[in-house]
Amino acid sequence: MVKQYEGEIMKILIIGYMHPKLDKRVSRTVSSLSKSHEIIYQYWTDREEKKYQDGNITYIPIKYTKGTKGNPFKKLINRRTLDKIICDLVENEDYDILYMHHFLASRPLEPFKIAKKRNKKIVYDIHEYHPENFLAELPAIIGDLKTAVLWHLFKKQLKLSDLAIFVSGETRNDVIDKVGITKDKTFIMPNYANFILKPDIQKKQKEIVLVGKVTRKIEDEKKLLNILINKGFSFKVIGMDSQEFDDIPHASTSFLPYNEMMEELSKAAFSLISYNTVKDRHYKNDIFALPHKYYDSIAAGTPVIVKESFVSMAKQVEELGIGVVINPSNIEQSIEKIQKAYENYETILKNIEKYQKYFIWSQEKEQEFLKIIEL
């Protein structure tokens, strides 16, 4: 039987795992929950940092050097020391609720089992479509076996959890159909933006931007971009640069603080959200995604160009008229759609201004989140 917490001051252990301290989604949960409760917050760092307290938040940094290359199984083995430290936190800290932002790579069930044995409430915030996203770089045959194993573990994690939080309704519905948990044990919390920048057509440049700190494959999209560049558009990558873009004329910025990124994004005519993270074009972590860059684009007053197979985003874009949905492999049709959207640009900006409030974090959304956590 789960304890009733509504109205009580609780201690909540938030496991950020490999997320840095200021990760937008993780830090938002820390900030929101700390307004009413005591927080113990574990986060990743690559520097020497000490545990400290600020107000009713106790910060527990755990240093780990991330490998960028090498065998994925070797990376998994290297996580064991880190995962043991986190399991010790779950075992020994004093808390009422365990809030997991990711499972532990080498001990995927252990924190859930420890907390359950201690009769603690478990909240599982599922940022990604884990069975496909985890170790996504594995080759097909091994990858299929990995996915089957992950589904087995994911099901157990969800059965042990009291509440599962998803970024989109499509992800939630797909998972519960496979796993069999009930909808009342779930909550939808998209990756809302922090604030609104009202669309200003006067400062808009005839520019298409790609936002992000992770390199995505845009082979199909490059063909479109080259044609659009010849028609007067420019292309900019915000937040990174990579050899992936060497064969297309572009400008780029380094990683920008959030407010600066939003300001840069607000100047663009369109934000491109069409890419492949892995070779599999049916990769559900992309198909069902509602990424930060989508919410940030609309909040910054910039229409989006979304791949039609990204069903969660495509559905909203078409219903609200806040951008254009394309099939990047159909070049002629996609160019026509983007040009038509640019011709009707003022109408799209009016739609964005009308619906922006639904794309940002607000006091009402925060209260809804706190209420579901406290039940």
PDB file of C-alpha atoms in Angstrom, residues 107-302:
ATOM      1  CA  ARG A 107      22.263  -2.363 -12.407  1.00  0.00           C
ATOM      2  CA  PRO A 108      18.971  -1.626 -14.192  1.00  0.00           C
ATOM      3  CA  LEU A 109      16.656  -3.068 -11.535  1.00  0.00           C
ATOM      4  CA  GLU A 110      18.583  -2.653  -8.293  1.00  0.00           C
ATOM      5  CA  PRO A 111      17.520   0.895  -7.236  1.00  0.00           C
ATOM      6  CA  PHE A 112      13.863   0.014  -7.897  1.00  0.00           C
ATOM      7  CA  LYS A 113      14.147  -3.169  -5.817  1.00  0.00           C
ATOM      8  CA  ILE A 114      15.977  -1.422  -2.970  1.00  0.00           C
ATOM      9  CA  ALA A 115      13.417   1.384  -2.762  1.00  0.00           C
ATOM     10  CA  LYS A 116      10.501  -1.057  -2.995  1.00  0.00           C
ATOM     11  CA  LYS A 117      11.994  -3.185  -0.196  1.00  0.00           C
ATOM     12  CA  ARG A 118      12.294  -0.020   1.914  1.00  0.00           C
ATOM     13  CA  ASN A 119       8.603   0.734   1.214  1.00  0.00           C
ATOM     14  CA  LYS A 120       9.377   3.954  -0.653  1.00  0.00           C
ATOM     15  CA  LYS A 121       7.308   5.469  -3.434  1.00  0.00           C
ATOM     16  CA  ILE A 122       9.061   5.238  -6.826  1.00  0.00           C
ATOM     17  CA  VAL A 123       8.649   7.801  -9.626  1.00  0.00           C
ATOM     18  CA  TYR A 124      10.231   6.899 -12.974  1.00  0.00           C
ATOM     19  CA  ASP A 125      10.707   9.803 -15.405  1.00  0.00           C
ATOM     20  CA  ILE A 126      11.183   8.246 -18.846  1.00  0.00           C
ATOM     21  CA  HIS A 127      12.955  10.790 -21.067  1.00  0.00           C
ATOM     22  CA  GLU A 128      13.590   8.350 -23.906  1.00  0.00           C
ATOM     23  CA  TYR A 129      12.072   5.221 -25.450  1.00  0.00           C
ATOM     24  CA  HIS A 130      14.537   3.090 -23.456  1.00  0.00           C
ATOM     25  CA  PRO A 131      14.295  -0.347 -25.111  1.00  0.00           C
ATOM     26  CA  GLU A 132      15.363   1.186 -28.425  1.00  0.00           C
ATOM     27  CA  ASN A 133      17.384   4.203 -27.272  1.00  0.00           C
ATOM     28  CA  PHE A 134      19.744   2.420 -24.854  1.00  0.00           C
ATOM     29  CA  LEU A 135      22.896   1.209 -26.674  1.00  0.00           C
ATOM     30  CA  ALA A 136      21.228   2.236 -29.948  1.00  0.00           C
ATOM     31  CA  GLU A 137      24.568   2.052 -31.776  1.00  0.00           C
ATOM     32  CA  LEU A 138      24.743  -1.744 -31.558  1.00  0.00           C
ATOM     33  CA  PRO A 139      24.639  -3.657 -34.884  1.00  0.00           C
ATOM     34  CA  ALA A 140      21.262  -5.059 -35.976  1.00  0.00           C
ATOM     35  CA  ILE A 141      21.421  -8.693 -34.812  1.00  0.00           C
ATOM     36  CA  ILE A 142      22.920  -7.879 -31.408  1.00  0.00           C
ATOM     37  CA  GLY A 143      20.675  -4.813 -31.234  1.00  0.00           C
ATOM     38  CA  ASP A 144      17.534  -6.915 -31.656  1.00  0.00           C
ATOM     39  CA  LEU A 145      18.603  -9.154 -28.778  1.00  0.00           C
ATOM     40  CA  LYS A 146      19.422  -6.087 -26.683  1.00  0.00           C
ATOM     41  CA  THR A 147      15.972  -4.620 -27.375  1.00  0.00           C
ATOM     42  CA  ALA A 148      14.258  -7.855 -26.283  1.00  0.00           C
ATOM     43  CA  VAL A 149      16.270  -7.921 -23.049  1.00  0.00           C
ATOM     44  CA  LEU A 150      15.574  -4.234 -22.413  1.00  0.00           C
ATOM     45  CA  TRP A 151      11.831  -4.725 -22.860  1.00  0.00           C
ATOM     46  CA  HIS A 152      11.981  -7.475 -20.221  1.00  0.00           C
ATOM     47  CA  LEU A 153      13.851  -5.164 -17.808  1.00  0.00           C
ATOM     48  CA  PHE A 154      11.741  -2.103 -18.696  1.00  0.00           C
ATOM     49  CA  LYS A 155       8.565  -4.010 -17.894  1.00  0.00           C
ATOM     50  CA  LYS A 156       9.956  -4.964 -14.480  1.00  0.00           C
ATOM     51  CA  GLN A 157      11.042  -1.362 -13.808  1.00  0.00           C
ATOM     52  CA  LEU A 158       7.558  -0.092 -14.620  1.00  0.00           C
ATOM     53  CA  LYS A 159       5.872  -2.769 -12.496  1.00  0.00           C
ATOM     54  CA  LEU A 160       8.049  -1.728  -9.537  1.00  0.00           C
ATOM     55  CA  SER A 161       7.281   1.976 -10.072  1.00  0.00           C
ATOM     56  CA  ASP A 162       4.308   3.753  -8.517  1.00  0.00           C
ATOM     57  CA  LEU A 163       4.256   6.464 -11.192  1.00  0.00           C
ATOM     58  CA  ALA A 164       5.742   6.561 -14.712  1.00  0.00           C
ATOM     59  CA  ILE A 165       6.202   9.967 -16.359  1.00  0.00           C
ATOM     60  CA  PHE A 166       6.410  10.176 -20.173  1.00  0.00           C
ATOM     61  CA  VAL A 167       7.254  13.021 -22.571  1.00  0.00           C
ATOM     62  CA  SER A 168       4.391  12.283 -24.996  1.00  0.00           C
ATOM     63  CA  GLY A 169       1.028  10.565 -25.033  1.00  0.00           C
ATOM     64  CA  GLU A 170       2.064   8.440 -28.008  1.00  0.00           C
ATOM     65  CA  THR A 171       5.083   7.064 -26.124  1.00  0.00           C
ATOM     66  CA  ARG A 172       2.951   6.392 -23.054  1.00  0.00           C
ATOM     67  CA  ASN A 173       0.233   4.615 -25.026  1.00  0.00           C
ATOM     68  CA  ASP A 174       2.705   2.497 -26.984  1.00  0.00           C
ATOM     69  CA  VAL A 175       4.486   1.430 -23.790  1.00  0.00           C
ATOM     70  CA  ILE A 176       1.390   0.586 -21.746  1.00  0.00           C
ATOM     71  CA  ASP A 177       0.018  -1.478 -24.643  1.00  0.00           C
ATOM     72  CA  LYS A 178       3.159  -3.605 -24.498  1.00  0.00           C
ATOM     73  CA  VAL A 179       3.737  -3.638 -20.741  1.00  0.00           C
ATOM     74  CA  GLY A 180       0.231  -3.783 -19.323  1.00  0.00           C
ATOM     75  CA  ILE A 181       0.462  -1.050 -16.671  1.00  0.00           C
ATOM     76  CA  THR A 182      -2.663   1.034 -16.150  1.00  0.00           C
ATOM     77  CA  LYS A 183      -2.966   4.602 -17.405  1.00  0.00           C
ATOM     78  CA  ASP A 184      -3.660   5.906 -13.888  1.00  0.00           C
ATOM     79  CA  LYS A 185      -0.064   5.011 -12.978  1.00  0.00           C
ATOM     80  CA  THR A 186       1.222   7.393 -15.660  1.00  0.00           C
ATOM     81  CA  PHE A 187       1.589  11.132 -16.266  1.00  0.00           C
ATOM     82  CA  ILE A 188       2.512  13.139 -19.373  1.00  0.00           C
ATOM     83  CA  MET A 189       5.077  15.927 -18.910  1.00  0.00           C
ATOM     84  CA  PRO A 190       6.455  17.239 -22.209  1.00  0.00           C
ATOM     85  CA  ASN A 191       9.774  19.091 -22.499  1.00  0.00           C
ATOM     86  CA  TYR A 192       8.254  22.538 -22.087  1.00  0.00           C
ATOM     87  CA  ALA A 193      10.232  25.699 -22.866  1.00  0.00           C
ATOM     88  CA  ASN A 194      11.063  28.164 -20.082  1.00  0.00           C
ATOM     89  CA  PHE A 195       9.570  31.358 -21.518  1.00  0.00           C
ATOM     90  CA  ILE A 196       7.951  32.985 -24.563  1.00  0.00           C
ATOM     91  CA  LEU A 197       9.497  35.295 -27.132  1.00  0.00           C
ATOM     92  CA  LYS A 198       6.688  36.884 -29.110  1.00  0.00           C
ATOM     93  CA  PRO A 199       7.094  36.340 -32.881  1.00  0.00           C
ATOM     94  CA  ASP A 200       8.547  39.441 -34.537  1.00  0.00           C
ATOM     95  CA  ILE A 201       8.474  39.300 -38.323  1.00  0.00           C
ATOM     96  CA  GLN A 202      10.715  42.379 -38.527  1.00  0.00           C
ATOM     97  CA  LYS A 203      13.717  40.581 -37.021  1.00  0.00           C
ATOM     98  CA  LYS A 204      13.213  37.322 -38.910  1.00  0.00           C
ATOM     99  CA  GLN A 205      15.978  36.291 -41.313  1.00  0.00           C
ATOM    100  CA  LYS A 206      15.457  34.011 -44.302  1.00  0.00           C
ATOM    101  CA  GLU A 207      17.243  31.275 -42.417  1.00  0.00           C
ATOM    102  CA  ILE A 208      16.647  27.638 -41.471  1.00  0.00           C
ATOM    103  CA  VAL A 209      18.263  26.494 -38.225  1.00  0.00           C
ATOM    104  CA  LEU A 210      19.054  23.133 -36.676  1.00  0.00           C
ATOM    105  CA  VAL A 211      19.255  23.254 -32.869  1.00  0.00           C
ATOM    106  CA  GLY A 212      20.998  20.783 -30.623  1.00  0.00           C
ATOM    107  CA  LYS A 213      24.143  19.549 -28.938  1.00  0.00           C
ATOM    108  CA  VAL A 214      23.955  16.013 -30.381  1.00  0.00           C
ATOM    109  CA  THR A 215      24.891  15.424 -34.021  1.00  0.00           C
ATOM    110  CA  ARG A 216      22.015  14.005 -36.072  1.00  0.00           C
ATOM    111  CA  LYS A 217      22.099  12.457 -39.532  1.00  0.00           C
ATOM    112  CA  ILE A 218      20.407  14.717 -42.088  1.00  0.00           C
ATOM    113  CA  GLU A 219      21.340  13.035 -45.356  1.00  0.00           C
ATOM    114  CA  ASP A 220      17.851  13.401 -46.897  1.00  0.00           C
ATOM    115  CA  GLU A 221      17.478  16.907 -45.534  1.00  0.00           C
ATOM    116  CA  LYS A 222      20.788  18.103 -47.015  1.00  0.00           C
ATOM    117  CA  LYS A 223      19.373  17.722 -50.525  1.00  0.00           C
ATOM    118  CA  LEU A 224      16.442  19.932 -49.552  1.00  0.00           C
ATOM    119  CA  LEU A 225      18.668  22.454 -47.801  1.00  0.00           C
ATOM    120  CA  ASN A 226      20.989  22.821 -50.788  1.00  0.00           C
ATOM    121  CA  ILE A 227      18.015  23.601 -53.054  1.00  0.00           C
ATOM    122  CA  LEU A 228      16.600  26.050 -50.500  1.00  0.00           C
ATOM    123  CA  ILE A 229      20.010  27.732 -50.157  1.00  0.00           C
ATOM    124  CA  ASN A 230      19.973  28.247 -53.931  1.00  0.00           C
ATOM    125  CA  LYS A 231      16.534  29.839 -53.525  1.00  0.00           C
ATOM    126  CA  GLY A 232      17.824  32.410 -51.036  1.00  0.00           C
ATOM    127  CA  PHE A 233      17.646  30.681 -47.645  1.00  0.00           C
ATOM    128  CA  SER A 234      20.678  30.258 -45.400  1.00  0.00           C
ATOM    129  CA  PHE A 235      21.355  27.381 -42.982  1.00  0.00           C
ATOM    130  CA  LYS A 236      22.697  27.641 -39.433  1.00  0.00           C
ATOM    131  CA  VAL A 237      23.490  25.044 -36.780  1.00  0.00           C
ATOM    132  CA  ILE A 238      22.869  26.386 -33.263  1.00  0.00           C
ATOM    133  CA  GLY A 239      24.790  24.894 -30.367  1.00  0.00           C
ATOM    134  CA  MET A 240      27.409  22.800 -32.150  1.00  0.00           C
ATOM    135  CA  ASP A 241      29.313  22.150 -35.336  1.00  0.00           C
ATOM    136  CA  SER A 242      30.338  18.841 -36.841  1.00  0.00           C
ATOM    137  CA  GLN A 243      31.952  17.263 -39.886  1.00  0.00           C
ATOM    138  CA  GLU A 244      28.435  16.011 -40.613  1.00  0.00           C
ATOM    139  CA  PHE A 245      27.710  19.468 -42.072  1.00  0.00           C
ATOM    140  CA  ASP A 246      30.943  19.996 -44.019  1.00  0.00           C
ATOM    141  CA  ASP A 247      29.269  19.263 -47.360  1.00  0.00           C
ATOM    142  CA  ILE A 248      26.635  21.964 -47.030  1.00  0.00           C
ATOM    143  CA  PRO A 249      27.075  25.764 -46.798  1.00  0.00           C
ATOM    144  CA  HIS A 250      26.268  26.780 -43.229  1.00  0.00           C
ATOM    145  CA  ALA A 251      27.055  28.981 -40.271  1.00  0.00           C
ATOM    146  CA  SER A 252      27.271  27.634 -36.730  1.00  0.00           C
ATOM    147  CA  THR A 253      27.471  28.680 -33.101  1.00  0.00           C
ATOM    148  CA  SER A 254      29.140  26.954 -30.188  1.00  0.00           C
ATOM    149  CA  PHE A 255      27.027  25.759 -27.260  1.00  0.00           C
ATOM    150  CA  LEU A 256      24.951  28.718 -26.018  1.00  0.00           C
ATOM    151  CA  PRO A 257      23.322  29.400 -22.633  1.00  0.00           C
ATOM    152  CA  TYR A 258      19.566  28.825 -22.847  1.00  0.00           C
ATOM    153  CA  ASN A 259      18.528  32.497 -23.066  1.00  0.00           C
ATOM    154  CA  GLU A 260      21.071  33.183 -25.825  1.00  0.00           C
ATOM    155  CA  MET A 261      20.026  30.048 -27.711  1.00  0.00           C
ATOM    156  CA  MET A 262      16.387  31.171 -27.592  1.00  0.00           C
ATOM    157  CA  GLU A 263      17.305  34.636 -28.856  1.00  0.00           C
ATOM    158  CA  GLU A 264      19.288  33.111 -31.752  1.00  0.00           C
ATOM    159  CA  LEU A 265      16.419  30.726 -32.532  1.00  0.00           C
ATOM    160  CA  SER A 266      13.872  33.570 -32.549  1.00  0.00           C
ATOM    161  CA  LYS A 267      15.625  35.223 -35.520  1.00  0.00           C
ATOM    162  CA  ALA A 268      15.218  32.225 -37.839  1.00  0.00           C
ATOM    163  CA  ALA A 269      12.439  31.742 -40.369  1.00  0.00           C
ATOM    164  CA  PHE A 270      12.201  28.001 -39.648  1.00  0.00           C
ATOM    165  CA  SER A 271      13.561  25.440 -37.202  1.00  0.00           C
ATOM    166  CA  LEU A 272      14.361  22.085 -38.830  1.00  0.00           C
ATOM    167  CA  ILE A 273      13.258  19.043 -36.820  1.00  0.00           C
ATOM    168  CA  SER A 274      13.843  16.314 -39.375  1.00  0.00           C
ATOM    169  CA  TYR A 275      16.731  13.875 -38.988  1.00  0.00           C
ATOM    170  CA  ASN A 276      17.760  10.298 -38.239  1.00  0.00           C
ATOM    171  CA  THR A 277      19.383   9.480 -34.916  1.00  0.00           C
ATOM    172  CA  VAL A 278      20.171   5.914 -36.015  1.00  0.00           C
ATOM    173  CA  LYS A 279      19.965   3.987 -39.296  1.00  0.00           C
ATOM    174  CA  ASP A 280      16.535   2.532 -38.446  1.00  0.00           C
ATOM    175  CA  ARG A 281      13.940   4.899 -39.957  1.00  0.00           C
ATOM    176  CA  HIS A 282      11.276   3.396 -37.647  1.00  0.00           C
ATOM    177  CA  TYR A 283      13.230   4.251 -34.477  1.00  0.00           C
ATOM    178  CA  LYS A 284      10.489   4.990 -31.942  1.00  0.00           C
ATOM    179  CA  ASN A 285      12.685   7.262 -29.843  1.00  0.00           C
ATOM    180  CA  ASP A 286      12.460   9.710 -32.778  1.00  0.00           C
ATOM    181  CA  ILE A 287       8.964   8.876 -34.008  1.00  0.00           C
ATOM    182  CA  PHE A 288       7.268   9.501 -30.644  1.00  0.00           C
ATOM    183  CA  ALA A 289       9.613  12.286 -29.503  1.00  0.00           C
ATOM    184  CA  LEU A 290       8.578  15.741 -28.381  1.00  0.00           C
ATOM    185  CA  PRO A 291      12.116  17.124 -27.917  1.00  0.00           C
ATOM    186  CA  HIS A 292      13.213  20.305 -26.178  1.00  0.00           C
ATOM    187  CA  LYS A 293      14.050  21.904 -29.540  1.00  0.00           C
ATOM    188  CA  TYR A 294      10.419  21.546 -30.661  1.00  0.00           C
ATOM    189  CA  TYR A 295       8.984  23.329 -27.614  1.00  0.00           C
ATOM    190  CA  ASP A 296      11.809  25.881 -27.613  1.00  0.00           C
ATOM    191  CA  SER A 297      11.232  26.687 -31.297  1.00  0.00           C
ATOM    192  CA  ILE A 298       7.537  27.475 -30.845  1.00  0.00           C
ATOM    193  CA  ALA A 299       8.207  29.374 -27.601  1.00  0.00           C
ATOM    194  CA  ALA A 300      10.848  31.406 -29.481  1.00  0.00           C
ATOM    195  CA  GLY A 301       8.258  32.302 -32.111  1.00  0.00           C
ATOM    196  CA  THR A 302       9.787  30.209 -34.885  1.00  0.00           C
TER     197      THR A 302
END
